[in-house]
Tab-separated table of C-alpha atoms and ligand atoms in Angstrom:
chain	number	residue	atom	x	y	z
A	1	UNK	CA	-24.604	-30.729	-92.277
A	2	UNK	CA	-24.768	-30.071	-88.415
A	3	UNK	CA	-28.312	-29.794	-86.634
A	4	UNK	CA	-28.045	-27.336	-84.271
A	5	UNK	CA	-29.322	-28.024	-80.836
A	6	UNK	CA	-32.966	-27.625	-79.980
A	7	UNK	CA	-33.152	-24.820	-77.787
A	8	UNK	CA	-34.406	-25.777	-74.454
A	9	UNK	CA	-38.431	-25.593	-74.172
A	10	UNK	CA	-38.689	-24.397	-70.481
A	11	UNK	CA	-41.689	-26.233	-68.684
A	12	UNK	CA	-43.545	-23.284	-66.575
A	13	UNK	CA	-43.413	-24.115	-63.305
A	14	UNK	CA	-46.547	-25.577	-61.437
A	15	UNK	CA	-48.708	-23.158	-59.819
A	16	UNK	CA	-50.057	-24.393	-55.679
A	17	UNK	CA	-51.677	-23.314	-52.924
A	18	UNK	CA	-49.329	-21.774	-50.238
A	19	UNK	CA	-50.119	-23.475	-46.598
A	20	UNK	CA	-52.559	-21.210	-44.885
A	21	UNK	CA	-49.614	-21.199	-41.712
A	22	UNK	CA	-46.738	-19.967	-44.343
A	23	UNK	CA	-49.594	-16.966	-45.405
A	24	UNK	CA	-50.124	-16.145	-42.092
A	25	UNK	CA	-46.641	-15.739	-41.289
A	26	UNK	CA	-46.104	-13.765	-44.341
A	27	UNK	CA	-48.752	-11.218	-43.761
A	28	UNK	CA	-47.943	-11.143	-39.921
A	29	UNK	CA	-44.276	-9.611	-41.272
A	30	UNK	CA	-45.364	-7.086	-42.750
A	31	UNK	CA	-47.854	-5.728	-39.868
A	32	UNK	CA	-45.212	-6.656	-37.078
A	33	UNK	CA	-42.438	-4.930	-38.425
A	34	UNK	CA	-39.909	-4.124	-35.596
A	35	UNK	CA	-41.263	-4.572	-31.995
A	36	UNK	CA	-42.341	-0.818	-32.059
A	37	UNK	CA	-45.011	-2.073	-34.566
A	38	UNK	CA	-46.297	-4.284	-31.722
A	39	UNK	CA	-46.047	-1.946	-29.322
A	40	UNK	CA	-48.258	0.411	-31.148
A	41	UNK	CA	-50.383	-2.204	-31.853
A	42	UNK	CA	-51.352	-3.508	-28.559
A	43	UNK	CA	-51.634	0.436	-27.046
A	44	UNK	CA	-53.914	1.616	-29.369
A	45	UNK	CA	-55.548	-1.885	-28.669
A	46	UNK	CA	-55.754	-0.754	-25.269
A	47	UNK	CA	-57.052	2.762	-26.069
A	48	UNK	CA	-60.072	1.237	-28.239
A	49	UNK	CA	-60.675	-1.284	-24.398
A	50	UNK	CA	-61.441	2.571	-22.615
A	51	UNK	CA	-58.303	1.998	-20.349
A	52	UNK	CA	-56.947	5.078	-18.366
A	53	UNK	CA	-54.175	3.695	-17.980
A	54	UNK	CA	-51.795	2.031	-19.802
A	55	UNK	CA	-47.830	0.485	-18.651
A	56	UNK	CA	-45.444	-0.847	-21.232
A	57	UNK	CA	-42.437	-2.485	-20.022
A	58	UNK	CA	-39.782	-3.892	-22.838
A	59	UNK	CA	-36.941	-6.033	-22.343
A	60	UNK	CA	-34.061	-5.952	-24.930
A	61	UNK	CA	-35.564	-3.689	-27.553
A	62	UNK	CA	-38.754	-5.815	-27.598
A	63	UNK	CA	-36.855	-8.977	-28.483
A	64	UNK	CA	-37.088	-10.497	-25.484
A	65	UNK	CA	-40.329	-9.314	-23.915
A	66	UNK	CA	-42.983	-6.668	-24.612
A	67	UNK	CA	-45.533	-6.604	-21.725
A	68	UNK	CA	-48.495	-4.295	-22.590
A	69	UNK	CA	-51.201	-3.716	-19.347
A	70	UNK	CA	-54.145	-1.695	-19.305
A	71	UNK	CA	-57.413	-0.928	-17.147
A	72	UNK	CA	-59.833	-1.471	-19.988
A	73	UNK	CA	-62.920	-3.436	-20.181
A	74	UNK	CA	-61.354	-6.714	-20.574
A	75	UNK	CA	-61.616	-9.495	-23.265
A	76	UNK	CA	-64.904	-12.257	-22.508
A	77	UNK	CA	-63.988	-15.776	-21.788
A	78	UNK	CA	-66.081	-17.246	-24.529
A	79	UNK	CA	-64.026	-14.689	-26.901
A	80	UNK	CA	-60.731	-16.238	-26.011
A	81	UNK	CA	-60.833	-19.454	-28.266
A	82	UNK	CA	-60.692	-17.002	-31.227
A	83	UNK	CA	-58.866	-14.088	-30.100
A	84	UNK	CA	-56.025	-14.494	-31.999
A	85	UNK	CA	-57.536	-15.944	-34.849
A	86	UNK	CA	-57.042	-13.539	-38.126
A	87	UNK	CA	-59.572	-11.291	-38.881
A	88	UNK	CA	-61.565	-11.604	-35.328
A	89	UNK	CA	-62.509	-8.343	-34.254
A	90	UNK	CA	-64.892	-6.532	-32.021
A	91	UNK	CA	-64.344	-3.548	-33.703
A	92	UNK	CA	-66.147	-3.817	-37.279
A	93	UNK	CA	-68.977	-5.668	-38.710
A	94	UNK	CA	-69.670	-4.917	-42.416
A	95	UNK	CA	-67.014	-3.077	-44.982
A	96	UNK	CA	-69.604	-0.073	-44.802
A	97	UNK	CA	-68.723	0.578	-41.156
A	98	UNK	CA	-64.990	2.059	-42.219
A	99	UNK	CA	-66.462	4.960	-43.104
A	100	UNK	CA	-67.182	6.020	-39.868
A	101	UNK	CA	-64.924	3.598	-37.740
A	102	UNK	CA	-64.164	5.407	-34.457
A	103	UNK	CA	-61.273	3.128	-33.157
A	104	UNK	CA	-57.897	2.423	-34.419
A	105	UNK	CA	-58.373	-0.980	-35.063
A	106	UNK	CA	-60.788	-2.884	-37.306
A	107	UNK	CA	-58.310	-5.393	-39.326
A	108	UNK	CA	-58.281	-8.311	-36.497
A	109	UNK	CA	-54.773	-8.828	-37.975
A	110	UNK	CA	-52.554	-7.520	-35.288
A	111	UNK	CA	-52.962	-9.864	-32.377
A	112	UNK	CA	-52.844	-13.016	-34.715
A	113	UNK	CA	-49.625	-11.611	-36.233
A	114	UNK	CA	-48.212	-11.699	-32.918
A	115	UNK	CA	-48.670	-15.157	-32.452
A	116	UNK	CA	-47.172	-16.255	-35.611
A	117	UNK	CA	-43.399	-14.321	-35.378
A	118	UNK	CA	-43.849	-14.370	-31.421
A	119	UNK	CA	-45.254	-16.103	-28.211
A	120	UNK	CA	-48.169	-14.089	-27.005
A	121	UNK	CA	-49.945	-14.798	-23.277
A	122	UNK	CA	-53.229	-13.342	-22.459
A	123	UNK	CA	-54.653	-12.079	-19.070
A	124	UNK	CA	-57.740	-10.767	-19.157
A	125	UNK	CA	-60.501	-9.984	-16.507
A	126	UNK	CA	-64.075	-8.554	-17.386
A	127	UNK	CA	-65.864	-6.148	-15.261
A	128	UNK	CA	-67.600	-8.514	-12.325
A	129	UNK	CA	-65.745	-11.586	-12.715
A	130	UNK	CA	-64.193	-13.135	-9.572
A	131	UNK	CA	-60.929	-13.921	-11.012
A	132	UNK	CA	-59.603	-13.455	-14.793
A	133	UNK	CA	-57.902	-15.955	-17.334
A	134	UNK	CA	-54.715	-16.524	-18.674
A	135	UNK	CA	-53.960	-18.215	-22.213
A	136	UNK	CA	-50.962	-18.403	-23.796
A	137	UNK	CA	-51.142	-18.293	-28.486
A	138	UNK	CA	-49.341	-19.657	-30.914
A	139	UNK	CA	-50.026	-19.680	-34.896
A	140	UNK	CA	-53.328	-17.867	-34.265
A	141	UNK	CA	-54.956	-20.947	-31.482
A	142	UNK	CA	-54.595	-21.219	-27.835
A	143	UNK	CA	-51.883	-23.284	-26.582
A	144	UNK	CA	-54.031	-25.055	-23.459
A	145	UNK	CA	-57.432	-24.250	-21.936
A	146	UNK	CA	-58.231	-20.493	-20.355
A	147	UNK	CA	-56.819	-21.255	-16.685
A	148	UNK	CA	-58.325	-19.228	-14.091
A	149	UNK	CA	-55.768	-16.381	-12.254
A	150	UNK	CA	-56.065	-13.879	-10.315
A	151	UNK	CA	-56.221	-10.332	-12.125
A	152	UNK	CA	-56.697	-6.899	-11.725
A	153	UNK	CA	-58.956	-5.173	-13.978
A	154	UNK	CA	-58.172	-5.239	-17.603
A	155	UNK	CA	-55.673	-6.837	-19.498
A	156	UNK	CA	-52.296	-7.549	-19.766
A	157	UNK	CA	-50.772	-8.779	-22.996
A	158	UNK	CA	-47.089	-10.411	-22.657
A	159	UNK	CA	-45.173	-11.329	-26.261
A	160	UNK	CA	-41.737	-13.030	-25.852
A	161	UNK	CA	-39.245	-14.212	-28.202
A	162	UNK	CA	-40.472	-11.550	-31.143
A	163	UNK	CA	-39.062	-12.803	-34.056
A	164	UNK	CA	-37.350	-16.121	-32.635
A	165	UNK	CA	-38.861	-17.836	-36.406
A	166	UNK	CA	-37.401	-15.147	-38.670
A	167	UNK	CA	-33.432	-15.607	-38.614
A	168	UNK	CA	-33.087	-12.598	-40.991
A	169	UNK	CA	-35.108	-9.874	-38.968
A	170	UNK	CA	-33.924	-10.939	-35.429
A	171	UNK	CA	-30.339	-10.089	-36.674
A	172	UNK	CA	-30.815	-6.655	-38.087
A	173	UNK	CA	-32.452	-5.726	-34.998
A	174	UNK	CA	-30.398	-6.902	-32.855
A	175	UNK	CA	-27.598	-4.844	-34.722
A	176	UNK	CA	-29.068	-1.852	-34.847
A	177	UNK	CA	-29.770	0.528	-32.712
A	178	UNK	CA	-32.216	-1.201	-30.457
A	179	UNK	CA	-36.065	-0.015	-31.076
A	180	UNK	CA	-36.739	0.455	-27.644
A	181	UNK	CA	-36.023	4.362	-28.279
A	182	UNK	CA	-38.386	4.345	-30.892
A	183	UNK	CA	-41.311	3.084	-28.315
A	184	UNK	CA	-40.106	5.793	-25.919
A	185	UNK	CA	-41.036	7.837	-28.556
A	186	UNK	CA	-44.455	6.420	-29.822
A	187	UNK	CA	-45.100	6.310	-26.233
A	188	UNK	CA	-44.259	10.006	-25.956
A	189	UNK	CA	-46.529	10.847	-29.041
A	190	UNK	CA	-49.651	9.049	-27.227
A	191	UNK	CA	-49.281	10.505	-23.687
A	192	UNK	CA	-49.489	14.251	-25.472
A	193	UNK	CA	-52.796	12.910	-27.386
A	194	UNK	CA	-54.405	11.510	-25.228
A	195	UNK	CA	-54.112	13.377	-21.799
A	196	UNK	CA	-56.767	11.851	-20.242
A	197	UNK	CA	-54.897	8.440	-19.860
A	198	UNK	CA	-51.934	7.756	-18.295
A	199	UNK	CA	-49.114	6.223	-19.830
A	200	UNK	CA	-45.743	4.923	-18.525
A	201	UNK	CA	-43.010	2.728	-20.817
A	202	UNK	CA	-39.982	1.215	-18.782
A	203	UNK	CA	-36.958	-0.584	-19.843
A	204	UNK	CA	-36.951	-4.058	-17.991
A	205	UNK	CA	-34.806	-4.237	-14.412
A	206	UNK	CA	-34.776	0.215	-14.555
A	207	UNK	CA	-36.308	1.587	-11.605
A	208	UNK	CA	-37.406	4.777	-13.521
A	209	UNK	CA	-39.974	4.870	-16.372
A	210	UNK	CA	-38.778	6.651	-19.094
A	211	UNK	CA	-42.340	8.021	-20.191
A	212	UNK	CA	-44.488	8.840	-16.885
A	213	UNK	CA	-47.445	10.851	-17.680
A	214	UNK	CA	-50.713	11.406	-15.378
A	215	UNK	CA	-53.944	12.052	-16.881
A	216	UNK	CA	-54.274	16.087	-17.095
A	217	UNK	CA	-56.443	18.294	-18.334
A	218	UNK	CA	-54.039	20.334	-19.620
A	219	UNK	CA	-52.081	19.591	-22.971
A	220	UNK	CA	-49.485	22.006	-21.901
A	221	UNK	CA	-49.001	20.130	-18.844
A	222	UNK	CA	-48.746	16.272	-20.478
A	223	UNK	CA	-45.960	17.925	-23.073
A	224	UNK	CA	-43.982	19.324	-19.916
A	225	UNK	CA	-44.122	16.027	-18.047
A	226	UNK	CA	-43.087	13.859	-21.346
A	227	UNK	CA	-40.957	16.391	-23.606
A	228	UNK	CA	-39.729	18.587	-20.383
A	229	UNK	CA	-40.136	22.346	-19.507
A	230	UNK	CA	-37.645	23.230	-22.574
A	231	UNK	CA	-40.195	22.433	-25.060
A	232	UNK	CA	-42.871	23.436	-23.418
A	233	UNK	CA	-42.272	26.765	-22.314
A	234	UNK	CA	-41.668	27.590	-25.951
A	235	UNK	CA	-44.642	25.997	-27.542
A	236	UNK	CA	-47.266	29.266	-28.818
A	237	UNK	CA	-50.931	27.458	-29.084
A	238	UNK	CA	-52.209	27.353	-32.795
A	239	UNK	CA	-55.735	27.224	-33.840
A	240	UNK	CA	-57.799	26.629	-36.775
A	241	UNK	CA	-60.831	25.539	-38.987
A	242	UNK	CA	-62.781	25.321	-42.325
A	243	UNK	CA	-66.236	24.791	-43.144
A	244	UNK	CA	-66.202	24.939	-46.870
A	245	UNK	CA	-67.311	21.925	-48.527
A	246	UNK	CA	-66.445	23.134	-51.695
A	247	UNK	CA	-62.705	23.101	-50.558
A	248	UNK	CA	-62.051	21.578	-46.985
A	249	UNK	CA	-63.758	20.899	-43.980
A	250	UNK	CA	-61.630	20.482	-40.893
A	251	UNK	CA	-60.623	21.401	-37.478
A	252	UNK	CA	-56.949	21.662	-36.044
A	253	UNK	CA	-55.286	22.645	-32.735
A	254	UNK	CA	-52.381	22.044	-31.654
A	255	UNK	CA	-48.806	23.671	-30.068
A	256	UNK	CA	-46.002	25.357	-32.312
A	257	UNK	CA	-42.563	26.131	-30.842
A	258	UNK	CA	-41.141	29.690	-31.279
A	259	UNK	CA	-38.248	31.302	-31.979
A	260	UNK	CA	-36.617	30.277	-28.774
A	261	UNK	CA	-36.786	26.588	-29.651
A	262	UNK	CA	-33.781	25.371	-31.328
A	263	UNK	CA	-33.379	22.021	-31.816
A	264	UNK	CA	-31.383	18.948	-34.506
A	265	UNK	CA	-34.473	17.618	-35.803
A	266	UNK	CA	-38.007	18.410	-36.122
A	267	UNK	CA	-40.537	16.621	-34.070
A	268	UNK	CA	-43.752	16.467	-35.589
A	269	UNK	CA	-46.774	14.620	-33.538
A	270	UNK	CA	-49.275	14.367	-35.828
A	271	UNK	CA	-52.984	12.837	-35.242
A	272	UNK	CA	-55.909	12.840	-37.812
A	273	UNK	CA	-59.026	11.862	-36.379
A	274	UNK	CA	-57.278	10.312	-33.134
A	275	UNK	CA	-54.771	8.120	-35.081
A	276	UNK	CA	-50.887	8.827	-35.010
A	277	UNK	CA	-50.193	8.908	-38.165
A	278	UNK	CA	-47.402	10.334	-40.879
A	279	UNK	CA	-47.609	12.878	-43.226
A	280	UNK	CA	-44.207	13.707	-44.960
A	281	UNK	CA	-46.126	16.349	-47.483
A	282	UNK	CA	-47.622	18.255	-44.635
A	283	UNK	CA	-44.113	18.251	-41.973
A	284	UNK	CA	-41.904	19.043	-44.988
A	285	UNK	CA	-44.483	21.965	-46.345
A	286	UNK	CA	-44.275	23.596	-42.134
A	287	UNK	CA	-40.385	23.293	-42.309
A	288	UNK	CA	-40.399	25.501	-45.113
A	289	UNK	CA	-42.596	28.242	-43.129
A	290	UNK	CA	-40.117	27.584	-40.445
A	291	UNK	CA	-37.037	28.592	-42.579
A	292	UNK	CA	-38.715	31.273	-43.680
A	293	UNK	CA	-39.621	32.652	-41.077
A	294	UNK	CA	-37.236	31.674	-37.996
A	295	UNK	CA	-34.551	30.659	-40.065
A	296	UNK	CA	-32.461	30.128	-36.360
A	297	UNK	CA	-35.164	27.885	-35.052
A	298	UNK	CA	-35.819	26.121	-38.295
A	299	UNK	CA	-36.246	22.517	-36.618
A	300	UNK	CA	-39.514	22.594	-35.114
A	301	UNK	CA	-41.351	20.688	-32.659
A	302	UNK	CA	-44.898	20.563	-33.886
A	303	UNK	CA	-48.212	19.191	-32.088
A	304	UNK	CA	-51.002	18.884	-34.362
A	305	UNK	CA	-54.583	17.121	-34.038
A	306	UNK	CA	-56.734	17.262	-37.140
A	307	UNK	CA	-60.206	16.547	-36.849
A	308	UNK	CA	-61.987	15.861	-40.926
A	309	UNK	CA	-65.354	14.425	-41.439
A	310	UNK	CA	-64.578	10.670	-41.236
A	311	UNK	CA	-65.528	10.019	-45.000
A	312	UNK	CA	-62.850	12.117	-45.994
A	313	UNK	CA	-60.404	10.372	-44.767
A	314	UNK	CA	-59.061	6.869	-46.196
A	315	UNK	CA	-58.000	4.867	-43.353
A	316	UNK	CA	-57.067	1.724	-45.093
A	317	UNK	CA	-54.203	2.197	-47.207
A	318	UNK	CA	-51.493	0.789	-45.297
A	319	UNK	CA	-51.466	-2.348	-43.211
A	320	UNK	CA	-49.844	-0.304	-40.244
A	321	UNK	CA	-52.277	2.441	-40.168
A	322	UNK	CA	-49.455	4.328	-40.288
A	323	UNK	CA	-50.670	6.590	-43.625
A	324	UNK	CA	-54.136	7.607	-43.842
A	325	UNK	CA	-55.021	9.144	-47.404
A	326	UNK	CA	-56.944	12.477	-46.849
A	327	UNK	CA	-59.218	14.107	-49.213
A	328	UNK	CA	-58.480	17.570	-50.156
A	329	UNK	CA	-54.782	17.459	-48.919
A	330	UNK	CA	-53.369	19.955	-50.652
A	331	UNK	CA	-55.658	22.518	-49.615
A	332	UNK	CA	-55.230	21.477	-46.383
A	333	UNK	CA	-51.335	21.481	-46.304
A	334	UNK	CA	-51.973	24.817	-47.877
A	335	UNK	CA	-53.886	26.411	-45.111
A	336	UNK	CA	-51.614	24.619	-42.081
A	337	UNK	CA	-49.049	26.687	-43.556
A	338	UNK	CA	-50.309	30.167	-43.529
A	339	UNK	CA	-51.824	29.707	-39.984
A	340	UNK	CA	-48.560	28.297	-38.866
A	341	UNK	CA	-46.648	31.475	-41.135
A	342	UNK	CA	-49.050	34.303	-39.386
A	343	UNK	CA	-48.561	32.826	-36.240
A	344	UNK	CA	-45.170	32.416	-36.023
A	345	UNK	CA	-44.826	36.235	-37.616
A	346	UNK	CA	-47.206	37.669	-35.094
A	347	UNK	CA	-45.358	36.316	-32.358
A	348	UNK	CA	-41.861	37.053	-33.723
A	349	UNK	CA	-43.199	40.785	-34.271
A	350	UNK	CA	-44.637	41.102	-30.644
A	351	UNK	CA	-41.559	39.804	-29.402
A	352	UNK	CA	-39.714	42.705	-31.213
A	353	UNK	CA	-41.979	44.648	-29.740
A	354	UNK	CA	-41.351	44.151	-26.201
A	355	UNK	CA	-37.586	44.088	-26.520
A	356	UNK	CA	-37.961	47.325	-27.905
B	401	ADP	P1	-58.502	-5.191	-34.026
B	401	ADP	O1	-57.940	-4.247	-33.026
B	401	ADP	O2	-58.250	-4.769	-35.434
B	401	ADP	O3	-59.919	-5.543	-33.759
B	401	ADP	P2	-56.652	-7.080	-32.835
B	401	ADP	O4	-56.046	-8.340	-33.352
B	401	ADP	O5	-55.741	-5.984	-32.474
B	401	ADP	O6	-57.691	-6.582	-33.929
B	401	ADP	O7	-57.555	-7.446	-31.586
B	401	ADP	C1	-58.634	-8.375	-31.739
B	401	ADP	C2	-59.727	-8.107	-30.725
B	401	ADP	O8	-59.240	-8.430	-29.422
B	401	ADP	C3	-60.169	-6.669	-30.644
B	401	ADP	O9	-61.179	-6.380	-31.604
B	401	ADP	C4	-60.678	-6.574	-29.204
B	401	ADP	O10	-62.028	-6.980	-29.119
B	401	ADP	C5	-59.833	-7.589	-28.447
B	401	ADP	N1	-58.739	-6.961	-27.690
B	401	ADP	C6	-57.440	-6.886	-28.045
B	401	ADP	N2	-56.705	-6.244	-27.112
B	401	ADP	C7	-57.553	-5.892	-26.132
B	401	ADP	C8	-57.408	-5.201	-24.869
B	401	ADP	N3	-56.216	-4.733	-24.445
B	401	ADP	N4	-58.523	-5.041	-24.107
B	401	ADP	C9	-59.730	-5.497	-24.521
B	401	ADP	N5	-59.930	-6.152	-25.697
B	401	ADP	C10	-58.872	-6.362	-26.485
B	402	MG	MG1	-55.922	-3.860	-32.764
């Protein structure tokens, strides 16, 4: 008689701590996702400093160099040592304060991803100082000492080489279509948001700026300058609110194109309490009204700022920021649409009107 073979007992495979530099670089992945993700990152850095004015410049998509400056208040010496650090922020204290957090960042994740896929330089002045400092990062710790330089007010935040330790990524982006028209874009998006900054974003060695906006009181005005007289001279001014707890509680204004507006795709600049964010359910629900209603100007460019009561909205579900989870959405979707609907048909039928 033949004994048949013992089957093969697997051993399960030891279980170890990862090294706290191979988590770091994990995590910084995912939050610096193309060089548009850093981008974003250091602006809206730059928005929470108070700057009024903010100047990108990008050299090969972001791979090579992405050189953020702004007139903010400046980072303090003593704060340098740990800048870059994860989770070092200025911005939040105890989980509690999310509820009501007023800036866009809070995570102290972003600069310390930097340092770990990139190499990040600092220069930094504080209101009063004599001169500023400049440090250069890597893997979350200063490189050398602070040396002193001379500055102009604010800060200036350099990353080179984005990528240069992740093979993988560095190749798909440098085969597709390089990202730098998706910061024009993001830049775009700010500059209509916030009008009272000026923005500019230039492609390294071009003599124009590709986004060039002036702080303005005007809305109307910053979309002319960044999107051009076409859009704006066919954007109709949308307005609305709720005050019923029992259903929703917001406010929203914002620019709609018309019937004159015919575009590919539809642009759809979308903030919820001050942060760019996404919302697929809400742009596809306004398309809809848009074929409905100006079935020849179906793709539309949209401008929308929603204000909620802070604790309604969840800003922490996604590492980017880039989704915020809203409380009451549906309703909210519900009523975009039939202001956008009665809008659109008021102006269609006035229009009718006068050609009449
Ligand atoms: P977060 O924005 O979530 O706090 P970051 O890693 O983006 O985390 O930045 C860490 C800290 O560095 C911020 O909390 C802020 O105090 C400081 N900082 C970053 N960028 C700037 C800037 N451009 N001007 C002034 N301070 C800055
Ligand atoms: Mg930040």
């Amino acid at each position: 008689m033949e004994i048949e073979p013992a089957e093969e007992v697997k051993e399960p495979p030891r279980i170890h701590r990862l090294d706290e530099s191979v988590v770091n670089r994990i995590a910084a992945g995912e939050v610096i996702q193309r060089p548009v993700s850093a981008v974003k990152e250091l602006v809206e850095n730059s928005l929470d400093a108070s700057s009024t004015s903010i100047s990108v410049l990008v050299k090969d998509g972001g791979l090579k160099l992405i050189q953020v400056s702004d007139d903010g208040h400046g980072i303090r010496y003593e704060d340098l040592p740990i800048l870059c650090e994860r989770h070092t922020t200025s911005k939040l204290s105890k989980y509690e304060d999310l509820q009501s957090i007023k800036s866009m960042g809070f995570r102290g994740e972003a600069l310390a991803s930097m340092t770990y896929v990139g190499h990040v330089t600092v220069t930094t002045i504080t209101r009063g100082q004599l001169h500023g400092y400049r440090v250069s990062y890597r893997d979350g710790v200063m490189e050398n000492e602070p040396k002193a330089c001379a500055a102009v007010k604010g800060t200036q935040i350099v990353i080179e080489n984005l990528f240069y330790n992740m093979i993988a990524r560095r190749k798909t982006l440098q085969n597709s279509a390089d990202d730098y028209t998706k910061i024009v874009d993001l830049l775009s998006r700010f500059a209509i948001h916030h009008i009272d900054v000026s923005f500019s974003c230039r492609k390294h060695g071009a003599a124009r700026a590709d986004v060039h906006s002036v702080a303005t009181p005007s809305r109307l005005n910053a979309i002319r300058s960044v999107y051009g007289l076409l859009v704006a001279q066919n954007l109709i001014k949308i307005e609305a609110s709720d005050n019923d707890p029992s259903s929703s509680v917001f406010e929203m204004d914002g620019f709609i194109s018309n019937s004159n507006y015919v575009a590919k795709k539809t642009t759809m600049v979308l903030f919820i309490n001050d942060r760019l964010v996404e919302c697929t359910a809400l742009k596809r629900a306004l398309e809809v009204v848009y074929v409905a209603t100006l079935p020849k100007a179906s793709k539309p460019f949209i401008y929308m700022s929603i204000t909620l009561p802070p604790e309604h909205v969840d800003v922490n579900v996604h590492p980017t920021k880039r989704e915020v989870s809203l409380l009451n959405q549906e309703v909210i979707v519900e009523k975009m649409q039939s202001v956008v609907e009665s809008v659109l048909r008021n102006s269609n039928e006035s229009r009718t009107f006068q050609e009449q």
